[in-house]
Short mmCIF file of C-alpha atoms in Angstrom, two decimals:
data_model
loop_
_atom_site.label_atom_id
_atom_site.label_comp_id
_atom_site.label_asym_id
_atom_site.label_seq_id
_atom_site.Cartn_x
_atom_site.Cartn_y
_atom_site.Cartn_z
CA MET A 255 -10.12 -5.30 14.27
CA ASP A 256 -9.76 -8.86 15.60
CA LEU A 257 -8.47 -9.82 12.15
CA ILE A 258 -5.53 -7.45 12.52
CA LEU A 259 -4.66 -8.81 15.97
CA LYS A 260 -4.96 -12.36 14.62
CA TYR A 261 -2.07 -11.84 12.19
CA PHE A 262 -0.11 -9.02 13.84
CA THR A 263 0.47 -10.00 17.44
CA ASN A 264 3.22 -7.56 18.42
CA LEU A 265 1.38 -4.27 18.00
CA THR A 266 1.93 -1.47 20.50
CA ASP A 267 -1.01 0.06 22.37
CA ASP A 268 -0.70 3.13 20.13
CA GLN A 269 -0.86 1.02 16.96
CA ILE A 270 -3.87 -0.91 18.26
CA SER A 271 -5.61 2.36 19.09
CA LYS A 272 -4.96 3.75 15.61
CA PHE A 273 -6.18 0.60 13.87
CA GLN A 274 -9.31 0.65 16.04
CA LYS A 275 -10.04 4.26 15.04
CA LEU A 276 -9.87 3.49 11.32
CA GLU A 277 -13.38 2.09 10.97
CA ALA A 278 -15.21 5.04 12.53
CA LEU A 279 -13.09 7.56 10.60
CA TYR A 280 -13.75 5.87 7.26
CA GLN A 281 -17.43 5.33 7.94
CA ASP A 282 -17.83 9.00 8.85
CA TRP A 283 -15.93 10.38 5.89
CA ASN A 284 -17.30 7.86 3.42
CA LEU A 285 -20.78 9.25 4.04
CA LYS A 286 -19.54 12.66 2.87
CA ILE A 287 -17.17 11.61 0.10
CA ASN A 288 -17.62 8.08 -1.23
CA VAL A 289 -14.21 6.45 -1.65
CA VAL A 290 -15.01 2.93 -0.45
CA SER A 291 -18.01 0.89 -1.62
CA ARG A 292 -20.76 0.15 0.91
CA LYS A 293 -19.96 -3.56 0.92
CA ASP A 294 -16.28 -2.86 1.45
CA ILE A 295 -16.81 -0.31 4.21
CA ASP A 296 -18.70 -3.00 6.16
CA GLU A 297 -15.67 -5.29 5.73
CA LEU A 298 -13.01 -2.62 5.98
CA TYR A 299 -10.53 -4.69 7.99
CA LEU A 300 -10.80 -7.75 5.76
CA ARG A 301 -10.88 -6.12 2.33
CA HIS A 302 -8.70 -3.05 2.86
CA VAL A 303 -6.68 -2.93 6.07
CA LEU A 304 -5.49 -6.54 6.26
CA HIS A 305 -5.06 -6.61 2.48
CA SER A 306 -2.78 -3.56 2.68
CA LEU A 307 -0.79 -5.20 5.46
CA GLY A 308 -0.11 -8.17 3.19
CA ILE A 309 2.92 -6.20 2.04
CA ALA A 310 4.25 -6.39 5.62
CA LYS A 311 4.10 -10.19 5.41
CA VAL A 312 6.59 -9.98 2.54
CA VAL A 313 8.98 -7.33 3.90
CA GLU A 314 9.45 -5.58 7.22
CA PHE A 315 10.46 -2.06 6.28
CA LYS A 316 13.61 -0.90 8.07
CA ASP A 317 13.42 2.38 9.98
CA GLY A 318 14.07 5.31 7.67
CA SER A 319 12.64 3.62 4.58
CA LYS A 320 10.74 5.84 2.14
CA ILE A 321 7.64 4.42 0.48
CA LEU A 322 5.54 5.92 -2.31
CA ASP A 323 1.88 4.83 -2.56
CA VAL A 324 0.64 5.40 -6.12
CA GLY A 325 -3.08 5.83 -6.74
CA THR A 326 -3.73 5.57 -3.03
CA GLY A 327 -7.48 6.12 -3.41
CA GLY A 328 -8.86 6.13 0.13
CA GLY A 329 -5.39 5.64 1.60
CA PHE A 330 -4.62 1.99 0.87
CA PRO A 331 -2.15 0.46 1.29
CA GLY A 332 -0.36 3.56 2.61
CA ILE A 333 -2.26 4.36 5.81
CA PRO A 334 -2.28 0.84 7.35
CA LEU A 335 1.41 0.48 6.49
CA ALA A 336 2.17 3.88 8.02
CA ILE A 337 0.54 2.76 11.28
CA LEU A 338 2.55 -0.45 11.26
CA PHE A 339 5.85 1.25 10.41
CA PRO A 340 5.86 4.57 12.31
CA ASN A 341 9.57 5.15 11.68
CA CYS A 342 9.21 5.04 7.90
CA SER A 343 7.93 7.86 5.70
CA PHE A 344 5.00 7.40 3.36
CA HIS A 345 4.11 9.64 0.42
CA LEU A 346 0.54 9.00 -0.80
CA VAL A 347 -0.29 10.22 -4.30
CA ASP A 348 -3.56 10.32 -6.21
CA SER A 349 -4.82 12.31 -9.20
CA ILE A 350 -8.33 12.63 -7.71
CA ALA A 351 -8.50 15.45 -5.15
CA LYS A 352 -11.65 14.32 -3.32
CA LYS A 353 -10.05 10.99 -2.43
CA LEU A 354 -7.06 12.75 -0.90
CA LYS A 355 -9.45 14.92 1.13
CA VAL A 356 -10.57 11.74 2.91
CA VAL A 357 -6.98 10.54 3.25
CA ASP A 358 -5.91 13.85 4.79
CA GLU A 359 -8.77 13.76 7.28
CA VAL A 360 -8.03 10.16 8.29
CA VAL A 361 -4.32 10.96 8.69
CA GLU A 362 -5.20 13.95 10.86
CA GLY A 363 -7.74 11.97 12.85
CA LEU A 364 -5.16 9.29 13.60
CA GLY A 365 -2.41 11.81 14.36
CA LEU A 366 -0.05 10.19 11.83
CA THR A 367 3.12 12.24 11.43
CA ASN A 368 4.87 10.00 8.89
CA VAL A 369 2.44 10.53 5.99
CA LYS A 370 2.35 13.25 3.34
CA THR A 371 -0.09 13.46 0.45
CA THR A 372 0.15 14.99 -3.00
CA HIS A 373 -2.62 15.60 -5.51
CA SER A 374 -0.88 14.88 -8.81
CA ARG A 375 0.07 12.24 -11.29
CA VAL A 376 2.94 10.09 -10.11
CA GLU A 377 5.09 11.14 -13.07
CA GLU A 378 5.24 14.63 -11.53
CA ILE A 379 6.71 13.44 -8.21
CA ASN A 380 10.39 14.41 -8.15
CA ASP A 381 11.87 12.13 -5.50
CA THR A 382 13.24 8.61 -5.01
CA PHE A 383 11.94 5.85 -2.75
CA ASP A 384 12.96 2.45 -1.43
CA PHE A 385 9.64 0.96 -2.46
CA ILE A 386 6.68 1.95 -4.57
CA VAL A 387 3.45 0.30 -3.43
CA SER A 388 0.04 0.16 -5.04
CA ARG A 389 -3.18 -1.81 -5.28
CA ALA A 390 -3.37 -2.76 -8.96
CA VAL A 391 -3.99 0.67 -10.42
CA ALA A 392 -2.59 -0.29 -13.83
CA PHE A 393 -1.13 -3.06 -15.96
CA MET A 394 2.45 -3.66 -14.78
CA PRO A 395 4.21 -2.41 -17.96
CA THR A 396 2.22 0.84 -17.71
CA PHE A 397 2.96 1.16 -14.01
CA THR A 398 6.72 0.64 -14.41
CA HIS A 399 6.72 3.39 -17.03
CA TRP A 400 4.95 5.78 -14.63
CA VAL A 401 7.47 5.24 -11.83
CA LYS A 402 10.63 5.28 -13.92
CA GLY A 403 13.50 7.02 -12.14
CA LYS A 404 11.86 6.99 -8.71
CA ILE A 405 13.79 4.12 -7.06
CA ALA A 406 16.49 4.98 -4.52
CA LYS A 407 20.06 3.81 -5.11
CA GLU A 408 20.89 2.75 -1.54
CA GLN A 409 19.54 -0.63 -0.38
CA LYS A 410 18.49 -0.85 3.26
CA ASN A 411 15.87 -3.63 3.30
CA ALA A 412 15.95 -7.43 2.98
CA LEU A 413 14.08 -7.17 -0.33
CA LYS A 414 15.64 -5.25 -3.20
CA ASN A 415 14.24 -1.78 -3.83
CA GLY A 416 11.39 -1.74 -6.31
CA ILE A 417 7.65 -2.20 -6.73
CA LEU A 418 5.37 -4.04 -4.27
CA TYR A 419 2.04 -4.53 -6.01
CA LEU A 420 -1.16 -5.95 -4.53
CA LYS A 421 -2.95 -7.89 -7.26
CA GLY A 422 -5.35 -10.76 -7.77
CA GLY A 423 -6.06 -13.45 -10.33
CA ASP A 424 -3.81 -15.00 -12.98
CA LEU A 425 -0.80 -12.76 -13.58
CA THR A 426 1.08 -15.07 -15.98
CA GLU A 427 0.58 -13.01 -19.12
CA GLU A 428 1.01 -9.62 -17.46
CA LEU A 429 4.31 -10.56 -15.83
CA GLN A 430 5.78 -12.85 -18.49
CA ASP A 431 8.45 -10.32 -19.53
CA TYR A 432 9.75 -9.71 -16.00
CA LYS A 433 12.45 -12.25 -15.19
CA THR A 434 13.22 -10.92 -11.68
CA VAL A 435 9.63 -10.79 -10.39
CA THR A 436 8.57 -12.74 -7.30
CA ILE A 437 4.93 -13.53 -6.56
CA TYR A 438 3.82 -14.11 -2.97
CA ASN A 439 0.39 -15.70 -2.40
CA LEU A 440 -1.46 -14.01 0.43
CA SER A 441 -3.23 -17.33 1.04
CA ASP A 442 0.12 -18.50 2.47
CA PHE A 443 -0.26 -15.90 5.23
CA TYR A 444 -4.04 -15.46 5.64
CA THR A 445 -6.68 -18.20 5.89
CA GLU A 446 -9.75 -16.15 4.88
CA ASP A 447 -11.35 -17.08 1.53
CA PHE A 448 -11.04 -13.47 0.33
CA TYR A 449 -7.28 -13.99 -0.02
CA GLU A 450 -7.42 -17.19 -2.04
CA THR A 451 -6.36 -15.45 -5.27
CA LYS A 452 -4.72 -12.33 -3.82
CA LYS A 453 -1.00 -11.77 -4.26
CA VAL A 454 1.88 -9.44 -3.52
CA VAL A 455 4.10 -8.94 -6.56
CA HIS A 456 7.68 -7.81 -5.94
CA LEU A 457 9.50 -6.38 -8.93
CA PRO A 458 13.04 -5.14 -8.16
CA LEU A 459 13.95 -1.98 -10.07
CA LYS A 460 17.42 -0.54 -10.51
CA PHE A 461 18.27 3.04 -9.68
CA LYS A 462 18.33 5.14 -12.83
CA ARG A 463 19.40 8.76 -12.93
CA LEU A 464 17.03 10.74 -15.10
CA VAL A 465 18.75 13.31 -17.29
#
């Protein structure tokens, strides 16, 4: 928890309380339904919570923003971002029902009112969003195909609407065909060794009306 306070110094008492509750909730539910590895659960704030909040180092979502979290798994990056941005709405999607069971219980345990979950493939979500976030669930060309037609037309944030992707390693080949992509190194924001090769990838996407 100290890690969160180290990099996010303007949290409200309610936000601090919710972030503090995360560890116990995940440890409890992870014993019943394994969604986070044992090593990672012991370093939940470093490897999952702070990593998810790396997106907030790149853009501060304006109130009223709608964010879709694709392949949310145990609720990352969606849940930490939902705590940080209580006036934005977050839609967390995963194709594996047992993972969403944990997400639903954590959301309920925290009393989050700005999160909804859907058990489905992202292609079946019929809505548009300011941003689509994810933690490297697929190769970027595959991912952009999945989320086609899901970007909102109206711009309300400092960054253009599109994908915000948490990824690591050398992305040169994967992103070579995307001329508008911007890569942010999390090592510019966080000093921990874990973030040495971690990145946030921003890929603006234009609104497209699906026929």
